[in-house]
Short mmCIF file of C-alpha atoms in Angstrom, two decimals:
data_model
loop_
_atom_site.label_atom_id
_atom_site.label_comp_id
_atom_site.label_asym_id
_atom_site.label_seq_id
_atom_site.Cartn_x
_atom_site.Cartn_y
_atom_site.Cartn_z
CA MET A 17 32.41 114.85 262.51
CA PRO A 18 31.04 114.18 265.98
CA PHE A 19 31.57 116.48 268.92
CA TYR A 20 34.05 115.10 271.44
CA PRO A 21 34.67 116.00 275.07
CA HIS A 22 37.88 117.90 275.62
CA ALA A 23 40.52 117.26 278.25
CA PRO A 24 41.40 120.03 280.71
CA GLY A 25 43.82 122.44 279.07
CA ASP A 26 42.58 121.79 275.53
CA ASP A 27 41.75 124.85 273.45
CA VAL A 28 37.95 124.79 273.48
CA ARG A 29 36.04 127.74 272.06
CA ILE A 30 32.87 128.36 274.02
CA GLN A 31 30.97 131.55 273.34
CA SER A 32 28.00 132.88 275.24
CA ASN A 33 26.06 136.12 274.91
CA THR A 34 23.09 137.33 276.91
CA VAL A 35 20.41 139.89 276.14
CA ALA A 36 21.05 142.63 278.73
CA SER A 37 17.77 144.52 278.32
CA ASN A 38 14.48 143.81 276.59
CA VAL A 39 14.40 144.19 272.80
CA THR A 40 10.92 145.36 271.77
CA ILE A 41 9.24 145.97 268.44
CA ASN A 42 5.78 147.39 267.86
CA ASN A 43 3.63 147.23 264.71
CA SER A 44 6.41 145.74 262.56
CA ASN A 45 6.85 142.53 260.60
CA ILE A 46 10.41 143.49 259.55
CA TYR A 47 13.09 141.21 261.00
CA THR A 48 15.24 142.95 263.64
CA ASP A 49 18.50 141.81 265.23
CA ILE A 50 18.15 140.74 268.85
CA THR A 51 20.92 142.71 270.54
CA ASN A 52 23.75 140.45 271.80
CA LEU A 53 22.07 137.27 270.51
CA LYS A 54 24.87 136.28 268.15
CA VAL A 55 28.00 134.14 268.06
CA GLU A 56 31.02 134.31 265.79
CA VAL A 57 31.58 131.39 263.43
CA GLN A 58 35.01 130.61 262.03
CA ALA A 59 35.69 129.20 258.57
CA ASN A 60 35.36 125.44 258.05
CA THR A 61 34.20 124.81 261.62
CA ARG A 62 31.30 123.06 263.37
CA TYR A 63 29.43 124.24 266.45
CA LEU A 64 26.76 123.07 268.80
CA VAL A 65 24.52 126.08 269.48
CA GLN A 66 21.89 126.51 272.21
CA ILE A 67 19.46 129.41 272.43
CA ALA A 68 17.06 130.24 275.24
CA LEU A 69 14.43 132.81 274.28
CA PHE A 70 12.19 134.50 276.80
CA ALA A 71 9.53 136.13 274.65
CA SER A 72 6.21 137.92 275.00
CA SER A 73 3.67 139.19 272.50
CA ALA A 74 -0.04 139.61 271.99
CA THR A 75 -1.90 136.56 270.70
CA ASP A 76 -2.79 138.33 267.46
CA ALA A 77 0.81 139.44 266.77
CA ASP A 78 2.94 136.43 267.76
CA ILE A 79 6.66 136.23 266.94
CA ASP A 80 8.81 134.81 264.13
CA VAL A 81 12.51 134.03 264.68
CA GLN A 82 15.16 133.62 261.98
CA PHE A 83 18.94 133.80 261.57
CA THR A 84 21.47 135.71 259.51
CA TYR A 85 24.70 133.83 258.79
CA PRO A 86 27.76 133.79 256.53
CA VAL A 87 27.50 132.52 252.96
CA GLY A 88 28.11 128.78 252.94
CA CYS A 89 26.91 128.26 256.52
CA THR A 90 24.35 125.54 257.23
CA MET A 91 22.56 124.58 260.42
CA THR A 92 20.10 121.91 261.41
CA TRP A 93 18.09 123.10 264.40
CA ALA A 94 14.82 122.69 266.24
CA LYS A 95 12.78 124.05 269.10
CA VAL A 96 13.22 121.29 271.67
CA ALA A 97 11.39 122.75 274.64
CA SER A 98 8.68 125.33 274.89
CA TRP A 99 5.57 126.27 276.73
CA ASP A 100 3.57 124.95 273.74
CA SER A 101 5.46 122.35 271.66
CA ALA A 102 8.71 121.22 270.08
CA THR A 103 9.35 121.25 266.33
CA ALA A 104 10.80 118.89 263.77
CA PRO A 105 14.37 119.65 262.62
CA LYS A 106 14.69 122.75 260.44
CA ALA A 107 17.25 124.17 258.00
CA ILE A 108 19.11 127.41 258.70
CA THR A 109 16.88 129.15 256.15
CA ASP A 110 13.69 128.22 258.03
CA SER A 111 12.00 130.55 260.50
CA LEU A 112 10.28 129.66 263.77
CA TYR A 113 6.79 130.78 264.77
CA ILE A 114 6.29 131.46 268.49
CA SER A 115 2.70 131.85 269.60
CA GLY A 116 2.06 134.78 271.92
CA VAL A 117 0.04 134.51 275.10
CA ALA A 118 -0.32 138.17 276.09
CA VAL A 119 1.80 141.31 276.09
CA GLY A 120 4.09 141.04 279.11
CA THR A 121 3.45 137.32 279.67
CA ILE A 122 6.87 135.74 279.17
CA THR A 123 7.10 132.29 277.60
CA PRO A 124 10.35 130.28 277.35
CA ASP A 125 11.55 128.61 274.15
CA TYR A 126 14.71 126.51 273.90
CA LEU A 127 16.39 125.96 270.52
CA ILE A 128 19.34 123.72 269.72
CA GLY A 129 21.26 123.18 266.51
CA VAL A 130 24.47 122.12 264.82
CA ILE A 131 26.21 124.70 262.61
CA THR A 132 28.56 123.64 259.83
CA ASN A 133 30.28 126.72 258.48
CA GLY A 134 31.94 126.95 255.08
CA ALA A 135 34.87 129.12 254.03
CA ASN A 136 33.48 132.45 255.28
CA VAL A 137 33.96 133.90 258.77
CA GLY A 138 30.99 135.77 260.21
CA ASN A 139 28.23 135.76 262.80
CA LEU A 140 25.18 133.66 263.43
CA GLN A 141 22.73 136.42 264.45
CA VAL A 142 19.24 135.75 265.85
CA GLN A 143 16.47 138.05 264.57
CA PHE A 144 12.77 138.41 265.33
CA ARG A 145 9.64 140.19 264.14
CA GLN A 146 5.92 140.25 264.78
CA HIS A 147 4.31 137.46 262.78
CA THR A 148 1.43 139.83 262.08
CA ALA A 149 2.18 143.54 262.54
CA ARG A 150 -0.01 144.88 265.35
CA VAL A 151 0.02 148.01 267.50
CA SER A 152 1.26 146.08 270.52
CA ASP A 153 4.66 145.15 271.91
CA ALA A 154 6.51 141.98 271.01
CA SER A 155 9.64 141.50 273.11
CA ILE A 156 12.62 139.26 273.60
CA HIS A 157 13.39 139.69 277.28
CA ALA A 158 16.62 140.26 279.19
CA GLY A 159 18.23 136.98 280.18
CA SER A 160 17.66 135.32 276.81
CA PHE A 161 20.98 133.81 275.71
CA ILE A 162 22.95 132.01 273.04
CA THR A 163 25.87 129.64 273.63
CA SER A 164 28.05 127.89 271.09
CA ILE A 165 30.64 125.15 271.56
CA GLU A 166 33.16 124.58 268.80
CA GLY A 167 33.34 120.98 267.61
CA GLU A 168 36.07 119.04 265.90
#
């Protein structure tokens, strides 16, 4: 079903969460939750989701991003704006590779997607890791955010 604008007073569920302080990993290629970068998804519901990531890592470590989600949840998403390039549409099971510039050099990446959730309530949680484990920091910086708008 398409997303429709709502009239004032309609019950519209908009969720937004922001990363309050940097989330940093070092020498690890194990996926880690990005604190506060999640939204709740209700059963049998659709959402438009937008994610702004402010990331930094060494060029030899880079960053991968993926999601955890309830069983039966699907999402088509893509990186639509970035310091380097956009991507073709991806499935919820796909990860995203973000090329690092230098430790401490923050690059913006903007992701957008449509979630179609099945019968299970849960969270869409954003995770990250170093693409190649290196003894250097890879960070998702404060101010990164996720917003979802419930569709009809």
